[in-house]
Amino acid sequence: MPTPNRFAFFNGEFMPIEQANVSVMTHALNYGTGCFEGIRGYWNEQEQQLFVFQLRAHMERLLQSCKILYMQLPHSADELCSFTIELLRREGFREDVYIRPLAFKGDPIIGVRLSGLTDSFAIFAVGFGQYIAGTSARACVSSWRRIEDNIIPSRAKVSGAYVNSALAKTEALLNGFDEAIVLGADGQVSETSASNLFIMRRGTLITPPITSDILEGITRQVVAELARDELDVPVVEREIDRTELYIADEIFFCGTGVEIKPVVEVDHRAVGNGEVGPISARLVDLYGDVVRGKSERYREWCTPTY
Ligand code: PMP
């Protein structure tokens, strides 16, 4: 049973979660004018420790999203990290958790704009398991296109932009798939509804560049580093065509929520031989150790809670 969450950090204070509420008139609820992060904490049973993975990188990205949305939080990245750790300590989690910092326009007013409004900020955390169940995923190419940088900035994690993700994910689920791969406006592969993507072709890992209307994923960066430094696999950032998905040797999704998830089928075509590929399998294992603080070399990516 996951531990029920009892506290939130809301507008500068820790409080019981049931007190951290907003009005139905809240600007962000009406217009999607918020931005957020998704961070994971991993319980290490042996060390009796909860390690938060890439905490500072997530808070830095949150502040960048805020900047794009004309939001000014009264907190530095370091302070945001401290509040998160303090919240987790108060909760006393002894399990894997998902942490959600959320910055949003909190004013109870009508009128679409971003400037001249009040910024609210909250952090809450919940016990969390796998985002996509099982050891692999079946995917489709979505009929929905990814939002462009000049429509809703994809590199900012904007609340309202997740309607695009929700449409793509729902279509995929209703059609019997686990996840949607979304093409950009130019028809090339961008990412999935909630993760980045790598394909393996002829011994090279390939992922779309940060100018392909993707979220600049933190896990994407971690995977690239692990592949190069631990597996000696070259990593290339370049555009990916849809049909490259159909002939790739391996494909996997990567993101905080989905972790590393090998893809064994796209649009009813087997990826490789339809089994989890060798590089994907090694990355899954490696990542599993790294996030739980079990790899000395990458220990600085893991912030201990207790
Ligand atoms: N793209 C989208 C649209 C996402 O929602 C996420 C999850 N945050 C990612 C990519 C992966 O980003 P990260 O590895 O930083 O979690």
GROMACS .gro file of C-alpha atoms and ligand atoms in nm:
model
  322
    1MET     CA    1   0.000   0.000   0.000
    2PRO     CA    2   0.148   0.340  -0.092
    3THR     CA    3   0.184   0.580   0.200
    4PRO     CA    4  -0.093   0.842   0.176
    5ASN     CA    5   0.058   1.187   0.133
    6ARG     CA    6  -0.013   1.412   0.426
    7PHE     CA    7   0.164   1.737   0.349
    8ALA     CA    8   0.218   1.989   0.075
    9PHE     CA    9   0.450   2.285   0.044
   10PHE     CA   10   0.218   2.563  -0.072
   11ASN     CA   11   0.297   2.931  -0.118
   12GLY     CA   12   0.594   2.926   0.118
   13GLU     CA   13   0.461   2.698   0.393
   14PHE     CA   14   0.430   2.332   0.476
   15MET     CA   15   0.070   2.239   0.549
   16PRO     CA   16  -0.163   1.938   0.562
   17ILE     CA   17  -0.239   1.839   0.201
   18GLU     CA   18  -0.613   1.896   0.248
   19GLN     CA   19  -0.546   2.263   0.318
   20ALA     CA   20  -0.349   2.315  -0.003
   21ASN     CA   21  -0.648   2.407  -0.220
   22VAL     CA   22  -0.737   2.660  -0.488
   23SER     CA   23  -1.056   2.832  -0.608
   24VAL     CA   24  -1.241   2.721  -0.922
   25MET     CA   25  -1.164   3.072  -1.048
   26THR     CA   26  -0.788   3.007  -1.047
   27HIS     CA   27  -0.632   3.137  -1.366
   28ALA     CA   28  -0.421   2.824  -1.424
   29LEU     CA   29  -0.722   2.594  -1.384
   30ASN     CA   30  -0.913   2.793  -1.647
   31TYR     CA   31  -0.632   2.864  -1.893
   32GLY     CA   32  -0.357   2.610  -1.824
   33THR     CA   33  -0.116   2.887  -1.720
   34GLY     CA   34   0.116   2.680  -1.506
   35CYS     CA   35   0.432   2.477  -1.540
   36PHE     CA   36   0.557   2.181  -1.346
   37GLU     CA   37   0.816   1.912  -1.296
   38GLY     CA   38   0.804   1.540  -1.241
   39ILE     CA   39   1.080   1.405  -1.020
   40ARG     CA   40   1.133   1.056  -0.884
   41GLY     CA   41   1.265   0.945  -0.551
   42TYR     CA   42   1.391   0.587  -0.522
   43TRP     CA   43   1.390   0.386  -0.201
   44ASN     CA   44   1.716   0.201  -0.136
   45GLU     CA   45   1.625  -0.078   0.105
   46GLN     CA   46   1.983  -0.173   0.185
   47GLU     CA   47   2.082   0.179   0.284
   48GLN     CA   48   1.737   0.264   0.424
   49GLN     CA   49   1.758   0.578   0.215
   50LEU     CA   50   1.532   0.765  -0.027
   51PHE     CA   51   1.739   0.903  -0.316
   52VAL     CA   52   1.593   1.183  -0.525
   53PHE     CA   53   1.722   1.158  -0.881
   54GLN     CA   54   1.857   1.466  -1.060
   55LEU     CA   55   1.674   1.696  -0.820
   56ARG     CA   56   1.866   2.011  -0.902
   57ALA     CA   57   1.842   1.963  -1.278
   58HIS     CA   58   1.463   1.939  -1.246
   59MET     CA   59   1.444   2.255  -1.037
   60GLU     CA   60   1.663   2.441  -1.284
   61ARG     CA   61   1.433   2.334  -1.566
   62LEU     CA   62   1.132   2.446  -1.363
   63LEU     CA   63   1.284   2.793  -1.327
   64GLN     CA   64   1.345   2.801  -1.702
   65SER     CA   65   0.982   2.707  -1.769
   66CYS     CA   66   0.880   2.984  -1.527
   67LYS     CA   67   1.094   3.236  -1.712
   68ILE     CA   68   0.929   3.149  -2.042
   69LEU     CA   69   0.587   3.197  -1.877
   70TYR     CA   70   0.676   3.531  -1.712
   71MET     CA   71   0.670   3.371  -1.370
   72GLN     CA   72   0.899   3.470  -1.091
   73LEU     CA   73   0.920   3.231  -0.800
   74PRO     CA   74   1.064   3.384  -0.483
   75HIS     CA   75   1.293   3.080  -0.449
   76SER     CA   76   1.630   2.975  -0.591
   77ALA     CA   77   1.691   2.626  -0.734
   78ASP     CA   78   1.875   2.536  -0.413
   79GLU     CA   79   1.583   2.648  -0.197
   80LEU     CA   80   1.341   2.447  -0.413
   81CYS     CA   81   1.562   2.141  -0.359
   82SER     CA   82   1.562   2.198   0.019
   83PHE     CA   83   1.182   2.235   0.033
   84THR     CA   84   1.148   1.909  -0.158
   85ILE     CA   85   1.375   1.719   0.078
   86GLU     CA   86   1.199   1.871   0.380
   87LEU     CA   87   0.861   1.766   0.241
   88LEU     CA   88   0.980   1.409   0.185
   89ARG     CA   89   1.118   1.394   0.539
   90ARG     CA   90   0.789   1.510   0.683
   91GLU     CA   91   0.607   1.246   0.480
   92GLY     CA   92   0.853   0.982   0.598
   93PHE     CA   93   0.836   0.790   0.270
   94ARG     CA   94   1.000   0.447   0.264
   95GLU     CA   95   0.904   0.362  -0.095
   96ASP     CA   96   0.952   0.495  -0.447
   97VAL     CA   97   0.787   0.833  -0.489
   98TYR     CA   98   0.689   1.084  -0.754
   99ILE     CA   99   0.738   1.449  -0.668
  100ARG     CA  100   0.541   1.725  -0.836
  101PRO     CA  101   0.651   2.088  -0.809
  102LEU     CA  102   0.388   2.313  -0.970
  103ALA     CA  103   0.411   2.686  -1.040
  104PHE     CA  104   0.094   2.853  -1.161
  105LYS     CA  105  -0.094   3.176  -1.210
  106GLY     CA  106  -0.310   3.173  -0.901
  107ASP     CA  107  -0.527   3.482  -0.950
  108PRO     CA  108  -0.905   3.430  -0.944
  109ILE     CA  109  -0.961   3.649  -1.248
  110ILE     CA  110  -1.097   3.635  -1.603
  111GLY     CA  111  -0.857   3.745  -1.877
  112VAL     CA  112  -0.595   3.560  -2.080
  113ARG     CA  113  -0.245   3.690  -2.025
  114LEU     CA  114   0.069   3.603  -1.834
  115SER     CA  115   0.203   3.932  -1.704
  116GLY     CA  116   0.078   4.123  -1.403
  117LEU     CA  117  -0.052   3.810  -1.229
  118THR     CA  118   0.038   3.640  -0.903
  119ASP     CA  119   0.252   3.326  -0.911
  120SER     CA  120   0.156   3.043  -0.678
  121PHE     CA  121   0.379   2.749  -0.606
  122ALA     CA  122   0.325   2.405  -0.461
  123ILE     CA  123   0.512   2.079  -0.414
  124PHE     CA  124   0.349   1.750  -0.330
  125ALA     CA  125   0.466   1.390  -0.347
  126VAL     CA  126   0.296   1.052  -0.381
  127GLY     CA  127   0.405   0.690  -0.367
  128PHE     CA  128   0.457   0.575  -0.725
  129GLY     CA  129   0.532   0.259  -0.922
  130GLN     CA  130   0.573   0.196  -1.293
  131TYR     CA  131   0.425   0.450  -1.536
  132ILE     CA  132   0.381   0.188  -1.811
  133ALA     CA  133   0.333  -0.157  -1.660
  134GLY     CA  134   0.562  -0.442  -1.760
  135THR     CA  135   0.908  -0.471  -1.911
  136SER     CA  136   0.826  -0.340  -2.258
  137ALA     CA  137   0.575  -0.129  -2.446
  138ARG     CA  138   0.373  -0.139  -2.768
  139ALA     CA  139   0.341   0.197  -2.941
  140CYS     CA  140   0.165   0.367  -3.227
  141VAL     CA  141   0.239   0.682  -3.421
  142SER     CA  142  -0.021   0.931  -3.313
  143SER     CA  143  -0.258   1.111  -3.548
  144TRP     CA  144  -0.198   1.414  -3.323
  145ARG     CA  145   0.100   1.639  -3.394
  146ARG     CA  146   0.338   1.775  -3.131
  147ILE     CA  147   0.295   2.139  -3.030
  148GLU     CA  148   0.562   2.361  -3.181
  149ASP     CA  149   0.794   2.595  -2.999
  150ASN     CA  150   0.609   2.893  -3.146
  151ILE     CA  151   0.269   2.756  -3.046
  152ILE     CA  152   0.330   2.639  -2.690
  153PRO     CA  153   0.701   2.616  -2.607
  154SER     CA  154   0.778   2.243  -2.595
  155ARG     CA  155   1.096   2.289  -2.393
  156ALA     CA  156   0.892   2.445  -2.112
  157LYS     CA  157   0.685   2.196  -1.915
  158VAL     CA  158   0.363   2.395  -1.951
  159SER     CA  159   0.047   2.260  -1.784
  160GLY     CA  160  -0.182   2.355  -2.074
  161ALA     CA  161   0.044   2.182  -2.326
  162TYR     CA  162  -0.038   1.849  -2.168
  163VAL     CA  163  -0.376   1.854  -2.342
  164ASN     CA  164  -0.171   1.765  -2.651
  165SER     CA  165  -0.012   1.477  -2.458
  166ALA     CA  166  -0.346   1.364  -2.316
  167LEU     CA  167  -0.508   1.353  -2.663
  168ALA     CA  168  -0.221   1.147  -2.803
  169LYS     CA  169  -0.202   0.911  -2.505
  170THR     CA  170  -0.578   0.856  -2.494
  171GLU     CA  171  -0.596   0.775  -2.864
  172ALA     CA  172  -0.312   0.525  -2.817
  173LEU     CA  173  -0.476   0.359  -2.517
  174LEU     CA  174  -0.819   0.339  -2.681
  175ASN     CA  175  -0.657   0.175  -2.983
  176GLY     CA  176  -0.491  -0.088  -2.761
  177PHE     CA  177  -0.138   0.053  -2.742
  178ASP     CA  178   0.064   0.157  -2.437
  179GLU     CA  179   0.200   0.485  -2.567
  180ALA     CA  180   0.188   0.731  -2.857
  181ILE     CA  181   0.488   0.845  -3.058
  182VAL     CA  182   0.412   1.197  -3.171
  183LEU     CA  183   0.542   1.356  -3.491
  184GLY     CA  184   0.627   1.723  -3.513
  185ALA     CA  185   0.454   1.962  -3.752
  186ASP     CA  186   0.715   1.876  -4.018
  187GLY     CA  187   0.625   1.507  -3.992
  188GLN     CA  188   0.939   1.395  -3.814
  189VAL     CA  189   0.955   1.208  -3.485
  190SER     CA  190   0.959   1.433  -3.180
  191GLU     CA  191   0.886   1.236  -2.862
  192THR     CA  192   0.601   1.052  -2.691
  193SER     CA  193   0.316   1.194  -2.486
  194ALA     CA  194   0.538   1.203  -2.178
  195SER     CA  195   0.891   1.090  -2.262
  196ASN     CA  196   1.179   1.122  -2.506
  197LEU     CA  197   1.278   0.847  -2.744
  198PHE     CA  198   1.591   0.679  -2.878
  199ILE     CA  199   1.626   0.440  -3.169
  200MET     CA  200   1.919   0.210  -3.231
  201ARG     CA  201   2.036   0.170  -3.591
  202ARG     CA  202   2.357   0.001  -3.704
  203GLY     CA  203   2.520   0.029  -3.362
  204THR     CA  204   2.435   0.397  -3.306
  205LEU     CA  205   2.177   0.543  -3.072
  206ILE     CA  206   1.981   0.822  -3.234
  207THR     CA  207   1.752   1.075  -3.068
  208PRO     CA  208   1.584   1.389  -3.206
  209PRO     CA  209   1.769   1.717  -3.136
  210ILE     CA  210   1.641   1.969  -2.882
  211THR     CA  211   1.522   2.185  -3.172
  212SER     CA  212   1.270   1.914  -3.275
  213ASP     CA  213   0.993   2.044  -3.045
  214ILE     CA  214   1.077   1.814  -2.758
  215LEU     CA  215   1.102   1.864  -2.387
  216GLU     CA  216   1.475   1.879  -2.313
  217GLY     CA  217   1.457   1.563  -2.108
  218ILE     CA  218   1.685   1.507  -1.814
  219THR     CA  219   1.665   1.130  -1.855
  220ARG     CA  220   1.754   1.174  -2.225
  221GLN     CA  221   2.074   1.344  -2.114
  222VAL     CA  222   2.144   1.072  -1.855
  223VAL     CA  223   2.088   0.796  -2.113
  224ALA     CA  224   2.322   0.960  -2.363
  225GLU     CA  225   2.593   0.982  -2.099
  226LEU     CA  226   2.548   0.623  -1.979
  227ALA     CA  227   2.542   0.487  -2.335
  228ARG     CA  228   2.863   0.667  -2.429
  229ASP     CA  229   3.058   0.623  -2.106
  230GLU     CA  230   2.941   0.283  -1.982
  231LEU     CA  231   2.841   0.095  -2.297
  232ASP     CA  232   3.071   0.260  -2.550
  233VAL     CA  233   2.777   0.317  -2.782
  234PRO     CA  234   2.788   0.633  -2.997
  235VAL     CA  235   2.494   0.872  -2.957
  236VAL     CA  236   2.380   1.101  -3.237
  237GLU     CA  237   2.120   1.378  -3.223
  238ARG     CA  238   1.944   1.411  -3.556
  239GLU     CA  239   1.595   1.414  -3.699
  240ILE     CA  240   1.423   1.077  -3.725
  241ASP     CA  241   1.176   0.981  -3.998
  242ARG     CA  242   0.862   0.787  -3.912
  243THR     CA  243   0.963   0.482  -4.117
  244GLU     CA  244   1.296   0.461  -3.934
  245LEU     CA  245   1.084   0.350  -3.639
  246TYR     CA  246   0.968   0.052  -3.844
  247ILE     CA  247   1.318  -0.068  -3.933
  248ALA     CA  248   1.506   0.027  -3.616
  249ASP     CA  249   1.702  -0.250  -3.441
  250GLU     CA  250   1.587  -0.120  -3.102
  251ILE     CA  251   1.367   0.159  -2.965
  252PHE     CA  252   1.317   0.277  -2.611
  253PHE     CA  253   1.138   0.559  -2.436
  254CYS     CA  254   1.306   0.750  -2.156
  255GLY     CA  255   1.176   0.993  -1.900
  256THR     CA  256   1.142   1.039  -1.528
  257GLY     CA  257   0.800   0.873  -1.521
  258VAL     CA  258   0.851   0.601  -1.782
  259GLU     CA  259   1.217   0.548  -1.677
  260ILE     CA  260   1.370   0.344  -1.961
  261LYS     CA  261   1.103   0.146  -2.139
  262PRO     CA  262   1.199  -0.077  -2.433
  263VAL     CA  263   0.953  -0.069  -2.723
  264VAL     CA  264   0.888  -0.402  -2.893
  265GLU     CA  265   0.624  -0.299  -3.147
  266VAL     CA  266   0.534   0.018  -3.342
  267ASP     CA  267   0.222   0.040  -3.558
  268HIS     CA  268   0.191  -0.343  -3.562
  269ARG     CA  269   0.548  -0.389  -3.678
  270ALA     CA  270   0.793  -0.573  -3.453
  271VAL     CA  271   1.092  -0.367  -3.343
  272GLY     CA  272   1.397  -0.581  -3.432
  273ASN     CA  273   1.290  -0.938  -3.360
  274GLY     CA  274   1.008  -0.823  -3.131
  275GLU     CA  275   1.204  -0.882  -2.810
  276VAL     CA  276   1.374  -0.629  -2.584
  277GLY     CA  277   1.705  -0.545  -2.754
  278PRO     CA  278   2.046  -0.596  -2.587
  279ILE     CA  279   2.140  -0.227  -2.554
  280SER     CA  280   1.797  -0.136  -2.419
  281ALA     CA  281   1.820  -0.420  -2.166
  282ARG     CA  282   2.162  -0.308  -2.046
  283LEU     CA  283   2.047   0.052  -2.014
  284VAL     CA  284   1.743  -0.056  -1.812
  285ASP     CA  285   1.970  -0.240  -1.566
  286LEU     CA  286   2.228   0.036  -1.550
  287TYR     CA  287   1.966   0.306  -1.498
  288GLY     CA  288   1.799   0.099  -1.225
  289ASP     CA  289   2.126   0.089  -1.030
  290VAL     CA  290   2.215   0.453  -1.093
  291VAL     CA  291   1.882   0.599  -0.973
  292ARG     CA  292   1.895   0.397  -0.650
  293GLY     CA  293   2.240   0.530  -0.567
  294LYS     CA  294   2.401   0.191  -0.626
  295SER     CA  295   2.658   0.319  -0.872
  296GLU     CA  296   2.940   0.508  -0.698
  297ARG     CA  297   3.032   0.692  -1.017
  298TYR     CA  298   2.692   0.857  -1.050
  299ARG     CA  299   2.615   0.898  -0.683
  300GLU     CA  300   2.614   1.280  -0.715
  301TRP     CA  301   2.296   1.252  -0.926
  302CYS     CA  302   2.115   1.115  -0.620
  303THR     CA  303   2.017   1.342  -0.332
  304PRO     CA  304   1.963   1.152  -0.005
  305THR     CA  305   1.649   1.248   0.187
  306TYR     CA  306   1.740   1.119   0.531
  307PMP     N1  307   0.882   1.477  -2.295
  307PMP     C1  308   0.767   1.501  -2.232
  307PMP     C2  309   0.653   1.557  -2.309
  307PMP     C3  310   0.755   1.475  -2.094
  307PMP     O1  311   0.640   1.500  -2.031
  307PMP     C4  312   0.864   1.420  -2.025
  307PMP     C5  313   0.853   1.388  -1.879
  307PMP     N2  314   0.892   1.496  -1.800
  307PMP     C6  315   0.983   1.395  -2.096
  307PMP     C7  316   0.988   1.425  -2.230
  307PMP     C8  317   1.104   1.340  -2.029
  307PMP     O2  318   1.167   1.437  -1.949
  307PMP     P1  319   1.250   1.398  -1.821
  307PMP     O3  320   1.346   1.293  -1.862
  307PMP     O4  321   1.318   1.524  -1.783
  307PMP     O5  322   1.155   1.350  -1.720
   0.00000   0.00000   0.00000
